[in-house]
mmCIF file of C-alpha atoms in Angstrom:
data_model
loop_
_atom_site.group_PDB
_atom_site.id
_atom_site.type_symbol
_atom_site.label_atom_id
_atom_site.label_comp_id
_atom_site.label_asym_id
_atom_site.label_seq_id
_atom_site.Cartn_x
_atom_site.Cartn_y
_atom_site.Cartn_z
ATOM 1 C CA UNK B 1 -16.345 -17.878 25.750
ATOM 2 C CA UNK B 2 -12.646 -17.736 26.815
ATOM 3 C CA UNK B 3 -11.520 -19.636 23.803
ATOM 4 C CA UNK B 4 -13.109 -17.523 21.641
ATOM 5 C CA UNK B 5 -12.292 -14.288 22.757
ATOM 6 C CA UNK B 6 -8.249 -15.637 22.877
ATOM 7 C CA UNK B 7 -8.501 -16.108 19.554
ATOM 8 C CA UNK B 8 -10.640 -13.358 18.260
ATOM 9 C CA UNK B 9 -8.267 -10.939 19.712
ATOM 10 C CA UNK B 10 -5.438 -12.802 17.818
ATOM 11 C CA UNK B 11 -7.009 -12.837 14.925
ATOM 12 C CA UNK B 12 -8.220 -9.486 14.870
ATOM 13 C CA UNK B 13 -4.813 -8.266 15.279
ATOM 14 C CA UNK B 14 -2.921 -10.555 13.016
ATOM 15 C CA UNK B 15 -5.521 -9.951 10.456
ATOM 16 C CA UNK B 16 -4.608 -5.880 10.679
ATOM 17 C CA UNK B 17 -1.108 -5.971 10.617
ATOM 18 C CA UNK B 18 -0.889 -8.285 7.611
ATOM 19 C CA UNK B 19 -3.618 -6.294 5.834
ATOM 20 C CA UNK B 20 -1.731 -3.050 6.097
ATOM 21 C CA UNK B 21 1.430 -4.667 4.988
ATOM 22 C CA UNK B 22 -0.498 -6.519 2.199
ATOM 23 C CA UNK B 23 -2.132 -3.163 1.594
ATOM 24 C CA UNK B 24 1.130 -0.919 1.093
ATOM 25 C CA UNK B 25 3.235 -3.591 -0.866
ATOM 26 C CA UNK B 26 0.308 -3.320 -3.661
ATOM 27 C CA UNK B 27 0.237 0.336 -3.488
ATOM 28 C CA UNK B 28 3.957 0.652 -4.457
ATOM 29 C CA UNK B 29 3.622 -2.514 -7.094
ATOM 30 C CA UNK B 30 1.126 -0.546 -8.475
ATOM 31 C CA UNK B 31 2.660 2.823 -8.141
ATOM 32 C CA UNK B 32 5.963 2.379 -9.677
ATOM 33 C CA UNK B 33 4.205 0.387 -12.057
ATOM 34 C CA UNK B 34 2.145 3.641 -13.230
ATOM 35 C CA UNK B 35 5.426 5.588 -13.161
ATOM 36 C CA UNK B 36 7.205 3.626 -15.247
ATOM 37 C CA UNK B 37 10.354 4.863 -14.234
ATOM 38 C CA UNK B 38 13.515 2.496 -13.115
ATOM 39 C CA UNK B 39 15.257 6.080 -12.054
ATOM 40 C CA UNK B 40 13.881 9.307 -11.214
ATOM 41 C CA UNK B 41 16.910 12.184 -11.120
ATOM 42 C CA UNK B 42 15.972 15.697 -9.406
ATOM 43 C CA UNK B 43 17.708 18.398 -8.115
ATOM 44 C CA UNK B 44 20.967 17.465 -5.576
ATOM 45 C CA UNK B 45 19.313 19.620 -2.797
ATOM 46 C CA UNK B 46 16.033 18.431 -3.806
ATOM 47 C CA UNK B 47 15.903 14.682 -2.705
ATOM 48 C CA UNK B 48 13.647 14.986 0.503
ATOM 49 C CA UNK B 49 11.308 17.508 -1.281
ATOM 50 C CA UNK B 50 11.056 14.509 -3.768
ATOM 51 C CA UNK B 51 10.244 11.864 -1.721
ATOM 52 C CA UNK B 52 7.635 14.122 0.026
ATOM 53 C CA UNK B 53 6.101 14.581 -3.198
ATOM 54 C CA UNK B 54 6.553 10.841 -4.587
ATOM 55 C CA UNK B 55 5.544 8.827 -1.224
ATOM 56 C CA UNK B 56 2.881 11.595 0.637
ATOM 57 C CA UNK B 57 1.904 13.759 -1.778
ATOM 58 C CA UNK B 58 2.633 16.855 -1.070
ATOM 59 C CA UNK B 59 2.734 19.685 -3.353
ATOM 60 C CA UNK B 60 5.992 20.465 -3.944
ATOM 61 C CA UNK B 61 8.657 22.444 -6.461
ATOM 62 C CA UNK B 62 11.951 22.432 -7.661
ATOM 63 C CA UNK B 63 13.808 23.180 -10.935
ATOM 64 C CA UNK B 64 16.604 22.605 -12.765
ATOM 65 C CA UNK B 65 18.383 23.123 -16.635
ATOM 66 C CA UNK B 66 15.992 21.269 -18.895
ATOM 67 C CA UNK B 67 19.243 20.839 -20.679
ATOM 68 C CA UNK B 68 20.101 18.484 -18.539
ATOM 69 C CA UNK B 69 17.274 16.020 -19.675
ATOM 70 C CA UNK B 70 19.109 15.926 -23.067
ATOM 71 C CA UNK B 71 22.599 14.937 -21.457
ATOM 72 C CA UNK B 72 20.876 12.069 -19.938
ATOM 73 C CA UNK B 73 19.525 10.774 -23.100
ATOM 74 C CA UNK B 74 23.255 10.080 -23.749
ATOM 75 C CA UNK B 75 24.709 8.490 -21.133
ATOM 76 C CA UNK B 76 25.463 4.751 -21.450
ATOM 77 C CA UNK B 77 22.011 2.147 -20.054
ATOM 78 C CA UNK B 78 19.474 5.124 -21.042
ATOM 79 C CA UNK B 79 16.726 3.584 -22.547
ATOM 80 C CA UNK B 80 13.845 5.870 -22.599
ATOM 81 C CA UNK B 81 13.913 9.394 -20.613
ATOM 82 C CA UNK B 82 10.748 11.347 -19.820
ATOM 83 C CA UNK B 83 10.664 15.321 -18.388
ATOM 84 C CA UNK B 84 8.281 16.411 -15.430
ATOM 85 C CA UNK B 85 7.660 19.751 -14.588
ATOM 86 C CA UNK B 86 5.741 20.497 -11.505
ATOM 87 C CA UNK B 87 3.524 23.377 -10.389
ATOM 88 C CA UNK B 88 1.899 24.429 -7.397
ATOM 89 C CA UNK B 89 -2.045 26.080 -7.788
ATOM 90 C CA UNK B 90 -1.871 29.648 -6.425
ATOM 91 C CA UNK B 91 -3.971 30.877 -3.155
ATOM 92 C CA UNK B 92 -4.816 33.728 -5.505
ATOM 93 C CA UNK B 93 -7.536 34.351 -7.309
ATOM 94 C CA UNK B 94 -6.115 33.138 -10.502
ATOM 95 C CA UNK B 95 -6.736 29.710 -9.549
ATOM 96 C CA UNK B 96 -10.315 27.782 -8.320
ATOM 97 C CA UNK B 97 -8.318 25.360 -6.258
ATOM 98 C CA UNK B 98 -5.407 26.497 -3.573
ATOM 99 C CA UNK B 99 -2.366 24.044 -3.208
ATOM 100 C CA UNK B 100 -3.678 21.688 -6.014
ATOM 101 C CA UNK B 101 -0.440 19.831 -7.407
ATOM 102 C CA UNK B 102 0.177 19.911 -11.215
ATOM 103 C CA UNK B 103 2.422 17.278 -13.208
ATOM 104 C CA UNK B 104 3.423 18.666 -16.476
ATOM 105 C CA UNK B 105 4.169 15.662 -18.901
ATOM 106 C CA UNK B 106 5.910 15.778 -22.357
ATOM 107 C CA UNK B 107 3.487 13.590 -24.760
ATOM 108 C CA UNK B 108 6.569 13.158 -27.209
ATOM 109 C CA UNK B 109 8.654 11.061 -24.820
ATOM 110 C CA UNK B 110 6.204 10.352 -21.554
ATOM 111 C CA UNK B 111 5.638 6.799 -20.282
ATOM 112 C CA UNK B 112 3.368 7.251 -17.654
ATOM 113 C CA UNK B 113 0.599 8.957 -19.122
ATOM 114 C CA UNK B 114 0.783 8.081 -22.444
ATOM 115 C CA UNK B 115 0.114 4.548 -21.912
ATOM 116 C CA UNK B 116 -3.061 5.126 -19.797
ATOM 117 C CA UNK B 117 -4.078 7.600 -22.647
ATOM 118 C CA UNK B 118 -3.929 5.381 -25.685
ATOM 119 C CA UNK B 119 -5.169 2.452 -23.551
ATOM 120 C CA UNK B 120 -8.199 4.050 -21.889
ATOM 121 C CA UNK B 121 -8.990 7.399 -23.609
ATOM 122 C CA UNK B 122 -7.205 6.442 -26.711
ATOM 123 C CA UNK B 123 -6.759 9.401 -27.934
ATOM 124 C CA UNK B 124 -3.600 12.284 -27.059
ATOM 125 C CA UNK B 125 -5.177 14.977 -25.149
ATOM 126 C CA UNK B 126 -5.905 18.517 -26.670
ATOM 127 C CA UNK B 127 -4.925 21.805 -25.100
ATOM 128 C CA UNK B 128 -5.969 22.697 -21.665
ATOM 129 C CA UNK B 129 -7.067 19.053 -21.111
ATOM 130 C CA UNK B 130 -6.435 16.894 -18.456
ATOM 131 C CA UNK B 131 -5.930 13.982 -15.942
ATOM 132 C CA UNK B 132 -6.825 13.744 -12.558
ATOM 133 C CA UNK B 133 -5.574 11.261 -10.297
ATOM 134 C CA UNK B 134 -8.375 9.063 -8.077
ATOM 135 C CA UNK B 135 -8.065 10.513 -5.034
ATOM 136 C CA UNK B 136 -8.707 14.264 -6.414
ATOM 137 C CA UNK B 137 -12.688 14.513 -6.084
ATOM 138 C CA UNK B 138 -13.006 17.902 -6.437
ATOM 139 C CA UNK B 139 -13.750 17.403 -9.725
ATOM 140 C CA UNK B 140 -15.004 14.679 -12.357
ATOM 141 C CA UNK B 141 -14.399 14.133 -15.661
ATOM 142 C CA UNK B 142 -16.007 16.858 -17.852
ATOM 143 C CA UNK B 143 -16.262 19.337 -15.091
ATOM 144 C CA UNK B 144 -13.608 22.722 -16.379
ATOM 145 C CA UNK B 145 -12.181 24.801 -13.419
ATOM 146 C CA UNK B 146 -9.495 28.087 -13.747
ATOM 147 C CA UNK B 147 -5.715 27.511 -12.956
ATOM 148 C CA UNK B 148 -3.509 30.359 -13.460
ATOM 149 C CA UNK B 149 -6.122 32.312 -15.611
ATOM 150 C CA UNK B 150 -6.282 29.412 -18.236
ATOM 151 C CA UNK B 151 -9.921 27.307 -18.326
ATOM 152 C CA UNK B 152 -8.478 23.528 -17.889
ATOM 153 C CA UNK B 153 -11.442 21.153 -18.658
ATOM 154 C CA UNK B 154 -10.854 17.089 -16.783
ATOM 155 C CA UNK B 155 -11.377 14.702 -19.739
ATOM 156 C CA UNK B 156 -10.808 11.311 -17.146
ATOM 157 C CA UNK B 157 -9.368 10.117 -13.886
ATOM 158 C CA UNK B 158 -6.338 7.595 -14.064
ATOM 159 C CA UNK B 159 -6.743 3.991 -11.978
ATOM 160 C CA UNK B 160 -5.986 4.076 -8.053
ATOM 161 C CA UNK B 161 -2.858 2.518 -6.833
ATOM 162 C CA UNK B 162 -2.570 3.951 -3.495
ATOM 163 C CA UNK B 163 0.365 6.588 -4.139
ATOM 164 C CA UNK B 164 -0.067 9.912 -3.299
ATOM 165 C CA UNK B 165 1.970 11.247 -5.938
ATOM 166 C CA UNK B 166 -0.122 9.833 -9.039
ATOM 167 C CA UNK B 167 -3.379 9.969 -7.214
ATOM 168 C CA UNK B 168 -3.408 13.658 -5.941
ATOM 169 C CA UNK B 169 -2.022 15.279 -8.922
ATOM 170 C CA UNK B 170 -3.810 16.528 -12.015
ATOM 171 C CA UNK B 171 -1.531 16.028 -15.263
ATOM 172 C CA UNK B 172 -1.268 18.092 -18.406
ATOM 173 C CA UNK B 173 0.979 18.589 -21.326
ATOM 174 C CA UNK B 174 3.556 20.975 -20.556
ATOM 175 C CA UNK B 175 2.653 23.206 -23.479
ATOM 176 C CA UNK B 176 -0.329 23.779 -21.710
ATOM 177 C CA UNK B 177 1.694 26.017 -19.391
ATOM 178 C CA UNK B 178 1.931 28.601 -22.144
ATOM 179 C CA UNK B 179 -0.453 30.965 -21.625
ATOM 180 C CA UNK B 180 -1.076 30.498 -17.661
ATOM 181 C CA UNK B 181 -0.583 33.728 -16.099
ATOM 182 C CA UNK B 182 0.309 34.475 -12.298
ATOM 183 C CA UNK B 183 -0.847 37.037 -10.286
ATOM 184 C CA UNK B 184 0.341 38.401 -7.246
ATOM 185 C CA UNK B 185 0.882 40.806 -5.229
ATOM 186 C CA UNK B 186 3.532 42.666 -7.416
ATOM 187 C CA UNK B 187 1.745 41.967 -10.622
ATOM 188 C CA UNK B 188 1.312 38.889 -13.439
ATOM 189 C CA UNK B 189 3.816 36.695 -14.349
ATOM 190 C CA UNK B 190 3.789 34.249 -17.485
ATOM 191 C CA UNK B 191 4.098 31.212 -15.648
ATOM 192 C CA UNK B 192 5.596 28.877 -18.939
ATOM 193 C CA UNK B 193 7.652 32.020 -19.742
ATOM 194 C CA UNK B 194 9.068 31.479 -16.014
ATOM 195 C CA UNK B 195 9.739 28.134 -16.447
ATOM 196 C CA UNK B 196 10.613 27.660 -20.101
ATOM 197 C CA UNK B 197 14.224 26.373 -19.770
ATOM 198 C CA UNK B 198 13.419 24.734 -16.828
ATOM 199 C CA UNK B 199 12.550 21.103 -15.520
ATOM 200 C CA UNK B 200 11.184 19.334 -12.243
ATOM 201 C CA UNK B 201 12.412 15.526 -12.325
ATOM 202 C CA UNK B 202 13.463 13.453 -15.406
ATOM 203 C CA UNK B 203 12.400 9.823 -15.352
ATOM 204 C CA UNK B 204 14.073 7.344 -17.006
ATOM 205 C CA UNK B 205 13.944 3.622 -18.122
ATOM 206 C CA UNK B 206 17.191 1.826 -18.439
ATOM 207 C CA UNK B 207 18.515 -1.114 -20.951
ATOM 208 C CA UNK B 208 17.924 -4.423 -19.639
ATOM 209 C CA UNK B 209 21.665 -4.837 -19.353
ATOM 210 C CA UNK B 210 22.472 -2.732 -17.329
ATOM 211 C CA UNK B 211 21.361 -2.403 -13.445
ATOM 212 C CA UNK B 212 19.044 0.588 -12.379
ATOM 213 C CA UNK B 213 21.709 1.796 -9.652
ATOM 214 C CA UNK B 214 24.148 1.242 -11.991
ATOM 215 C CA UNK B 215 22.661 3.695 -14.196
ATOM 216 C CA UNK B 216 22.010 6.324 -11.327
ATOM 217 C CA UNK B 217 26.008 5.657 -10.637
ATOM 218 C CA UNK B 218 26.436 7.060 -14.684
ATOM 219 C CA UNK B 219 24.136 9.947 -13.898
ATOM 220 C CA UNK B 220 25.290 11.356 -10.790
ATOM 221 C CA UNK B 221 29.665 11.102 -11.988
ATOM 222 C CA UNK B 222 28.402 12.536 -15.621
ATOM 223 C CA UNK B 223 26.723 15.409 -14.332
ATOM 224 C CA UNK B 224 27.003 17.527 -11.543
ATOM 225 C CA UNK B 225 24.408 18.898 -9.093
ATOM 226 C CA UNK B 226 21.843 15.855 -9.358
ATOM 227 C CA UNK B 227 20.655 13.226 -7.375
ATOM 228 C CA UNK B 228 19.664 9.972 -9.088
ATOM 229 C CA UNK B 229 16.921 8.262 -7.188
ATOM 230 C CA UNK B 230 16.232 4.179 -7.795
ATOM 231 C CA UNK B 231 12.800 3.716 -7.870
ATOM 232 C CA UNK B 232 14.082 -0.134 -5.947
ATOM 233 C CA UNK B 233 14.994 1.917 -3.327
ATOM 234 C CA UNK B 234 12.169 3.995 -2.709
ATOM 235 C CA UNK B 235 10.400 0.895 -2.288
ATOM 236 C CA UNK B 236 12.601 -0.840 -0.391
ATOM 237 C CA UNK B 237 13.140 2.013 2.295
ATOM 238 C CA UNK B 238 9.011 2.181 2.037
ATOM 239 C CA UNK B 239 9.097 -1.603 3.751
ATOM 240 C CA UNK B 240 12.332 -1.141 5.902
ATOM 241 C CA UNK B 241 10.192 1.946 7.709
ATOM 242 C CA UNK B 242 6.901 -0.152 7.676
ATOM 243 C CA UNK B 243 8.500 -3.120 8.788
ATOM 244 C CA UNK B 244 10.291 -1.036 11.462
ATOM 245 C CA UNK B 245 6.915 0.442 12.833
ATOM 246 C CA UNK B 246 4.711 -3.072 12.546
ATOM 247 C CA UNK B 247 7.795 -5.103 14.239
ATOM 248 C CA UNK B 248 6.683 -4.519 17.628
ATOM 249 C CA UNK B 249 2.633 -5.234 16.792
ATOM 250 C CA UNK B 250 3.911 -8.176 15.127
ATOM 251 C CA UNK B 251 5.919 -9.450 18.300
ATOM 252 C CA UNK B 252 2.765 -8.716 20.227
ATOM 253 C CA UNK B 253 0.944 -10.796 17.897
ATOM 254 C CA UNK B 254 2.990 -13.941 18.154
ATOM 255 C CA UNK B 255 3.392 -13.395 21.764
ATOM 256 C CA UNK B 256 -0.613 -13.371 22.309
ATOM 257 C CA UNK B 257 -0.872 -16.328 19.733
ATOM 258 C CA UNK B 258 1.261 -18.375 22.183
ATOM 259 C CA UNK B 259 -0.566 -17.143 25.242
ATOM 260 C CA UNK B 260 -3.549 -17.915 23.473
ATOM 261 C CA UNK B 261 -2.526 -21.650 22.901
ATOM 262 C CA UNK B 262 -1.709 -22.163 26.683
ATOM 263 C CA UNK B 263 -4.734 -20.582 27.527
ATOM 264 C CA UNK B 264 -7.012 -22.654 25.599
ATOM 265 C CA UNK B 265 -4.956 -25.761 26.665
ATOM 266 C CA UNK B 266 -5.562 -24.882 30.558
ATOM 267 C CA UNK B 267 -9.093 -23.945 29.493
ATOM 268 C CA UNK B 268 -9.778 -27.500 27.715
ATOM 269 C CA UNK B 269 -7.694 -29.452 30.401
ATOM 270 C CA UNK B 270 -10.560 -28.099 32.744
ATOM 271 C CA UNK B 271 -13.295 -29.301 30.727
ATOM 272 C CA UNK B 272 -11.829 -32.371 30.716
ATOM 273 C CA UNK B 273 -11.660 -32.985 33.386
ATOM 274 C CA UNK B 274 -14.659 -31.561 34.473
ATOM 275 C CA UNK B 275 -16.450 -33.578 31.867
ATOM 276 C CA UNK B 276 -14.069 -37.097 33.106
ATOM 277 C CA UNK B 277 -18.246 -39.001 33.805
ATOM 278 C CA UNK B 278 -19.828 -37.945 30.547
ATOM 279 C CA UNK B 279 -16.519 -38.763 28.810
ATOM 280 C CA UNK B 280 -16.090 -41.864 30.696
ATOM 281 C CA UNK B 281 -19.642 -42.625 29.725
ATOM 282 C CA UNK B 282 -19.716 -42.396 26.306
ATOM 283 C CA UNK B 283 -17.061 -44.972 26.114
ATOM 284 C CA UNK B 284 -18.763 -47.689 28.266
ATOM 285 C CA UNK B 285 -21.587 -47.122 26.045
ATOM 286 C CA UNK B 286 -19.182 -48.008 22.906
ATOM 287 C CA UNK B 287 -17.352 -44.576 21.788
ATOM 288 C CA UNK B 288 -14.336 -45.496 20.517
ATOM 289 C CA UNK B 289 -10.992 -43.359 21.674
ATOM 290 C CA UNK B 290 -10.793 -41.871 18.476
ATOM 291 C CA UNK B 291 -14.263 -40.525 19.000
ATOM 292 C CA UNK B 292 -13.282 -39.181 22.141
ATOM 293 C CA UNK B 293 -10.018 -37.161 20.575
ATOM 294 C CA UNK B 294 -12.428 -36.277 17.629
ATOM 295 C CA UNK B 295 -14.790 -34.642 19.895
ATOM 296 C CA UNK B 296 -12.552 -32.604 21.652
ATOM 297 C CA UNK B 297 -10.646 -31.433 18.685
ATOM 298 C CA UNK B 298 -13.653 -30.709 17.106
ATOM 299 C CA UNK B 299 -15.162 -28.387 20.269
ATOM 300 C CA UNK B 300 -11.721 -26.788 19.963
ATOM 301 C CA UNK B 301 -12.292 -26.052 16.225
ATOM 302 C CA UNK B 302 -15.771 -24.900 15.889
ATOM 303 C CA UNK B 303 -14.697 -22.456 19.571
ATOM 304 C CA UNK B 304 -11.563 -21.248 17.495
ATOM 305 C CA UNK B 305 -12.838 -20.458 13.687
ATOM 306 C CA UNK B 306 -16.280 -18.483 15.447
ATOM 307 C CA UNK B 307 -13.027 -16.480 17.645
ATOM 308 C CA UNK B 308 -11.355 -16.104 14.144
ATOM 309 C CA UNK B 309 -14.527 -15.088 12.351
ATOM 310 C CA UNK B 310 -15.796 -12.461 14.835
ATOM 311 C CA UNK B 311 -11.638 -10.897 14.996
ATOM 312 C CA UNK B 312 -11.369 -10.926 11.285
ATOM 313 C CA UNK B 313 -14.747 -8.643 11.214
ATOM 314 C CA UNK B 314 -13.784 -6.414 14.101
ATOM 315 C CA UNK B 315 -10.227 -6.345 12.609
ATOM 316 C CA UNK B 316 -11.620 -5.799 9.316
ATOM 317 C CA UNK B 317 -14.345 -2.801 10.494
ATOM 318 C CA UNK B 318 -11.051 -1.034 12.099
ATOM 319 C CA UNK B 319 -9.006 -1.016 9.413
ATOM 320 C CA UNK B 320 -11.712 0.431 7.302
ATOM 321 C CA UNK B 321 -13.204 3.163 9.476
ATOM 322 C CA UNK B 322 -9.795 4.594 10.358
ATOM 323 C CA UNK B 323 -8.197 3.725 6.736
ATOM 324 C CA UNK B 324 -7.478 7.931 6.637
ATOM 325 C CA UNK B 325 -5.676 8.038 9.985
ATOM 326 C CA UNK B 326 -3.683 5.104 9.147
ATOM 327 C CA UNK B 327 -2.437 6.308 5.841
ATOM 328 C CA UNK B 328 -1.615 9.734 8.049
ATOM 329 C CA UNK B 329 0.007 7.850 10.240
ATOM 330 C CA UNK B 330 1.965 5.944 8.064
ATOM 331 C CA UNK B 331 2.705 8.216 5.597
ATOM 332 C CA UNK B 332 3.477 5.627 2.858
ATOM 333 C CA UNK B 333 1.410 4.861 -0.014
ATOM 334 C CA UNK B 334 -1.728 2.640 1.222
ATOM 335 C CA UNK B 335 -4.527 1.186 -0.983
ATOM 336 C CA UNK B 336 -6.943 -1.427 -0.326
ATOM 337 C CA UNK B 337 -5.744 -4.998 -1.136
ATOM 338 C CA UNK B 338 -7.244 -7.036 -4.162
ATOM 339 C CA UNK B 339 -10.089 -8.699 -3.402
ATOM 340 C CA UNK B 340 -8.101 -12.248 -3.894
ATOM 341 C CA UNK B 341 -5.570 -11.142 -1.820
ATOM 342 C CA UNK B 342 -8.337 -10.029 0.912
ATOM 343 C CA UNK B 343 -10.146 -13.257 0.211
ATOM 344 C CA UNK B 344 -6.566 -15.158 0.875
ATOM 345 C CA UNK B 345 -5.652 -13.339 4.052
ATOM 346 C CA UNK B 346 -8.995 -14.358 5.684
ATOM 347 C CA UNK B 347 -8.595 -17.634 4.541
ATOM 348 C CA UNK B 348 -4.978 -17.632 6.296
ATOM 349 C CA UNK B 349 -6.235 -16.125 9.387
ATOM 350 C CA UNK B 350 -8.741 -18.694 9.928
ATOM 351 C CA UNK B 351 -6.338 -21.501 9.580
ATOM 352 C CA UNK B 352 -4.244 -19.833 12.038
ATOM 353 C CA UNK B 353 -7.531 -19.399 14.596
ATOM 354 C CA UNK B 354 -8.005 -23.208 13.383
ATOM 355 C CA UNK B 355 -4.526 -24.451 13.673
ATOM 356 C CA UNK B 356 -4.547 -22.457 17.322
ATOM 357 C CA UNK B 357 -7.651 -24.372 18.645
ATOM 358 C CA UNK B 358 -6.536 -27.737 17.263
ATOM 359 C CA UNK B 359 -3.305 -27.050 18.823
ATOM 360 C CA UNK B 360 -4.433 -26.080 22.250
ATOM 361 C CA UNK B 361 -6.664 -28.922 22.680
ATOM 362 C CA UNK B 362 -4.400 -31.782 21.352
ATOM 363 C CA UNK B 363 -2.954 -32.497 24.977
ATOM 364 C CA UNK B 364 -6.324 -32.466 26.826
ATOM 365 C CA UNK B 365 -7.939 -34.477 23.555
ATOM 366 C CA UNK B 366 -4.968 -37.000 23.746
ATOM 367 C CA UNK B 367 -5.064 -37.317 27.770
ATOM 368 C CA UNK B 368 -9.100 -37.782 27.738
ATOM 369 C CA UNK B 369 -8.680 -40.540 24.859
ATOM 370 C CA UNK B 370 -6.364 -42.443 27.022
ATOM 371 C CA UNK B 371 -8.538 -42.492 29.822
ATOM 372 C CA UNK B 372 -10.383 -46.158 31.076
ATOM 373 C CA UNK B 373 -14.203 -45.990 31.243
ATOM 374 C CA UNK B 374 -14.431 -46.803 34.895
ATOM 375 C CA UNK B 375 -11.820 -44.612 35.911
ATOM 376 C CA UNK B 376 -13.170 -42.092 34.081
ATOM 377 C CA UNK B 377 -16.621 -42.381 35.661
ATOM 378 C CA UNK B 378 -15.255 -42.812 39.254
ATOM 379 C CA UNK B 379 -13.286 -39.650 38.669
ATOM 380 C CA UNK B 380 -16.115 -37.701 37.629
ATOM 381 C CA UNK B 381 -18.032 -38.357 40.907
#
């Protein structure tokens, strides 16, 4: 029962910790993927508001010259450059839904929705259409709701992929601003009309020659009061801050893996010993020493895979009732791993409970082997 619970509680928590990290590393694969974008350049003041917004979600705005999307298009390593303009659902009774956050795209030049459009819906959406992202339930496709006095009707939902920014948004064409209308407590305001000459974050794709921080390098000299994000480096700062919180749970985790090897070693040593007639037995009846080691190993095994088995569920069951207060916690993009990768990472986590039991019990299996039949019965007496 010892042995078992050693390495369920090893495998339980190694089976977590490489889950979550297995869990965020496909959200921002996927993510960035979606986005398309090898550079994303906001507003100078603007970076944190942008990262909020790109990593957690959060509903946030910020503007600058839409002139400046055109000066981009010229600077050396542009490839492809795409406009955003984002918008915040009122409180007010102009809107159904408070806070909601709005991505307008440009059809003409997008590569984030387009793609998903002509792939899955294959078709460019009308006026007043749009896309929700997964984790926005309020509504389903076909289902119309009121933002900023205009009817928008949800004609599909893109793909999960764990970031908060694609999956809590709802995306339109930015002509479909025109017409949206503000009220407030001083009055209405023509929301488009606000925000004609104006633009949220450009994203842009850069020539295969050139570098994606080289690029950023061209932006931010060439024009003044941007900040050229990598999209690299989100992802890289994503892991350095995950990697920085799971460090300690993965020291704990080795540290209980060795403590569970000496404890199953003690553990079987006793048995052994214990067991020194029986053992001693079976060989004056004919075992061979191999079948002596072969038992013992085997004990060890069959102890250490149920230990592995039962941690992998309870690990597994945690990870999936608190899945929202983890993703709160860690405030990074989190999604679910594939199923192969799940199906691998159990597989690994067995071999690990497997390799621990085999490990533990080598000594006591080799010492038992060794062991002459009489001696083994006199001991035992």
């Amino acid at each position: 029962m010892a042995i078992s619970a050693a390495v369920m509680v090893v495998a339980a928590t190694l089976f977590s910790v490489t889950t979550v990290m297995d869990s965020v590393e496909t959200s921002l694969t996927r993510g960035t993927r979606r986005l398309g974008a090898d550079v994303m350049v906001v507003p100078a003041n603007s970076e944190s508001k942008a990262m909020a917004s790109l990593l957690a979600g959060e509903p946030s705005t910020f503007y600058m010259d839409r002139g400046i999307e055109e000066k981009i298009r010229k600077i050396q390593g542009v490839k492809k450059v795409a406009g955003q303009l984002y918008l915040k659902t009122s409180r007010y009774k102009c809107c159904d839904t408070g806070d909601m956050f709005i991505v307008g795209f440009e059809p003409e030049h997008d590569f984030t929705i387009a793609p998903w459009l002509a792939e899955s819906l294959k078709k460019p959406l009308a006026p007043k259409e749009a896309i929700m992202g997964r984790s926005v339930t309020a509504y389903i496709p076909g289902s119309s709701f009121q933002i900023y006095s205009e009817l928008v009707t949800v004609v599909g939902m893109l793909e999960a992929t764990g970031m908060p920014f694609i999956d809590n948004a709802l995306y339109l064409p930015i002509e479909s601003f025109r017409g949206m209308v503000e009220t407030t407590d001083n009055g209405t305001v023509n929301v488009f009309d606000k925000l004609n000459n104006e633009i949220s974050t450009i994203l842009v794709q850069t020539d295969t020659e050139f570098s994606p921080r080289r690029v950023a390098i061209f932006i931010e000299s060439q024009i003044d009061g941007v900040k050229a994000i990598v999209s690299e480096d989100v992802a890289a700062s994503v892991r350095k801050q995950l990697f920085m919180l799971l460090r300690s749970i993965l020291s704990i985790s080795v540290i209980l893996w060795i403590m569970s090897i000496l404890l199953i070693s003690v553990v079987f040593s006793m048995i052994v010993n214990e067991r020194q007639r029986e053992l001693g037995l079976l060989r004056a009846l004919g075992a061979k020493r191999t079948d002596i080691f072969r038992l013992i190993i085997s004990e060890a095994a069959v102890l250490s895979l149920a230990g592995g088995i039962i941690g992998i569920g309870i690990g597994g069951m945690f990870l999936y009732m608190f899945r929202e207060p983890i993703k709160a916690a860690l405030n990074v993009p989190y999604m679910w791993p594939q199923p192969i990768n799940l199906v691998l990472l159990v597989l690994i986590c067995l071999f690990l409970s497997f390799l621990t039991g085999t490990l533990a019990a080598l000594y006591p299996a080799v010492k038992s082997m060794r062991m002459e039949p009489y001696a083994a019965i006199r001991g035992g007496e």
